[in-house]
XYZ file of C-alpha atoms in Angstrom:
173
model
C -52.671 -5.255 21.440
C -49.287 -4.774 23.079
C -47.560 -4.316 19.722
C -50.002 -1.557 18.825
C -49.185 0.318 22.027
C -45.446 -0.216 21.569
C -45.742 1.364 18.120
C -47.923 4.115 19.571
C -45.321 4.996 22.196
C -42.506 4.980 19.649
C -44.539 7.269 17.367
C -44.868 9.648 20.293
C -41.137 10.275 19.999
C -41.769 11.863 16.589
C -44.860 13.701 17.787
C -43.063 15.155 20.793
C -40.085 16.117 18.618
C -42.507 18.040 16.407
C -43.781 19.823 19.516
C -40.174 20.796 20.232
C -39.962 22.596 16.890
C -43.038 24.688 17.794
C -44.093 24.557 14.175
C -47.620 25.899 14.793
C -46.537 29.184 16.463
C -43.783 29.525 13.852
C -46.253 29.055 11.002
C -48.652 31.556 12.547
C -45.804 34.038 13.058
C -44.614 33.689 9.452
C -48.160 34.152 8.174
C -48.936 37.155 10.379
C -45.564 38.804 9.728
C -46.598 39.148 6.077
C -49.561 41.280 7.158
C -48.573 42.899 10.460
C -45.412 44.214 12.058
C -43.048 41.750 13.697
C -44.185 42.685 17.214
C -47.876 42.308 16.348
C -47.198 39.012 14.557
C -45.446 37.688 17.655
C -48.403 38.620 19.855
C -50.869 37.010 17.447
C -48.840 33.789 17.178
C -48.724 33.266 20.951
C -49.906 31.575 23.098
C -50.045 28.041 21.813
C -53.345 26.286 21.254
C -54.353 25.372 24.815
C -56.589 22.548 23.618
C -53.543 20.530 22.553
C -50.477 22.231 24.023
C -52.035 23.330 27.315
C -51.296 21.895 30.735
C -54.561 19.959 30.906
C -54.029 18.261 27.579
C -50.425 17.437 28.385
C -51.462 16.053 31.752
C -53.972 13.752 30.082
C -51.360 12.615 27.554
C -48.804 11.907 30.268
C -51.265 9.826 32.294
C -52.223 7.896 29.166
C -48.590 7.106 28.401
C -47.961 6.045 32.002
C -51.010 3.794 32.048
C -49.984 2.162 28.782
C -46.666 1.345 30.443
C -48.372 -0.014 33.557
C -51.206 -1.985 31.968
C -49.424 -3.447 28.962
C -45.971 -3.626 30.536
C -47.011 -6.661 32.579
C -48.166 -8.505 29.472
C -45.169 -7.505 27.345
C -42.117 -6.196 29.257
C -40.670 -4.301 26.258
C -43.614 -1.910 26.607
C -42.211 -0.846 29.973
C -38.791 -0.147 28.463
C -40.290 1.849 25.586
C -42.502 3.735 28.040
C -39.470 4.702 30.142
C -37.609 5.861 27.023
C -40.656 7.893 25.996
C -40.793 9.628 29.373
C -37.042 10.313 29.343
C -37.371 11.846 25.878
C -40.370 13.927 26.940
C -38.482 15.107 30.018
C -35.779 16.532 27.781
C -38.273 18.164 25.447
C -40.578 19.712 28.031
C -37.674 20.629 30.297
C -36.528 22.914 27.511
C -39.926 24.089 26.242
C -41.449 25.082 29.559
C -38.405 27.011 30.729
C -37.064 28.610 27.571
C -39.550 28.574 24.689
C -43.159 28.785 25.837
C -45.101 31.676 27.246
C -45.873 31.675 30.941
C -49.145 29.974 31.772
C -51.350 30.344 34.855
C -50.552 27.873 37.588
C -53.366 25.347 37.811
C -51.002 22.525 38.673
C -52.945 21.449 41.739
C -56.153 20.812 39.834
C -54.351 19.003 37.043
C -52.235 16.987 39.481
C -55.252 15.726 41.410
C -57.070 14.942 38.163
C -54.017 13.024 36.955
C -53.969 11.017 40.169
C -57.675 10.235 39.858
C -57.201 9.098 36.264
C -54.299 6.951 37.398
C -56.660 5.294 39.863
C -59.104 4.612 37.038
C -56.243 3.095 35.037
C -55.234 0.950 38.004
C -58.814 -0.268 38.209
C -58.662 -1.234 34.530
C -55.317 -2.924 35.205
C -56.647 -5.016 38.083
C -59.727 -6.063 36.098
C -57.619 -6.996 33.057
C -55.116 -8.956 35.125
C -57.890 -10.783 36.984
C -59.407 -11.700 33.618
C -56.053 -12.929 32.337
C -55.621 -15.070 35.445
C -59.113 -16.457 34.928
C -58.513 -17.331 31.252
C -54.923 -18.533 31.420
C -54.635 -19.966 34.906
C -54.559 -23.711 35.475
C -57.205 -23.249 38.145
C -59.123 -20.448 39.815
C -56.434 -19.824 42.462
C -54.616 -16.896 40.813
C -57.912 -15.223 39.937
C -59.228 -15.584 43.486
C -56.004 -14.117 44.853
C -56.139 -11.097 42.520
C -59.892 -10.469 42.861
C -59.655 -8.536 46.170
C -57.262 -6.065 44.529
C -60.192 -4.724 42.480
C -62.063 -3.884 45.659
C -58.948 -2.426 47.246
C -58.403 -0.083 44.277
C -62.069 0.971 44.416
C -61.766 1.623 48.152
C -58.525 3.571 47.672
C -60.028 5.639 44.872
C -63.047 6.513 47.014
C -60.779 7.314 49.964
C -58.597 9.523 47.769
C -61.634 11.473 46.567
C -63.112 12.064 50.009
C -60.365 11.978 52.632
C -57.718 14.289 51.212
C -58.562 17.978 51.265
C -56.469 19.598 48.596
C -58.666 22.557 47.646
C -58.778 24.171 51.096
C -56.546 24.051 54.109
C -57.840 21.802 56.916
C -57.554 24.516 59.571
């Protein structure tokens, strides 16, 4: 399984490089410029498809890439290295795109940020369950599994605490 995710992360380099070219808005612009004026074609080609290029979709992709690095990086350390390279590459790409190439989008960063953190908690729960299972199957005795078992309950407690204790939608006063 770790080799699949290593290949998946490496293929993301190509996918993200394609995003850098903005080939979909360019194709739409070229098509619409045959029919409409250049100004109208530009308006029709923008904004990008929010289902794939929007902040919510990108947030979900970023959390997925991070969780692949966390979950599978323990089982195969090269996954961690490839994950770090992927994020460095994406930092370059989106650092350019967001500032210079894309249209301004409404700021919903708070909602997406909290959702990303919640999904990270879910991924950490998966990680603790997987690692406890690995300790159960590969350990010489039940000691490592018993030591890691409380971490599942701690992650559940932390996730519940995160959802109820922190007020991020309204100010506390």
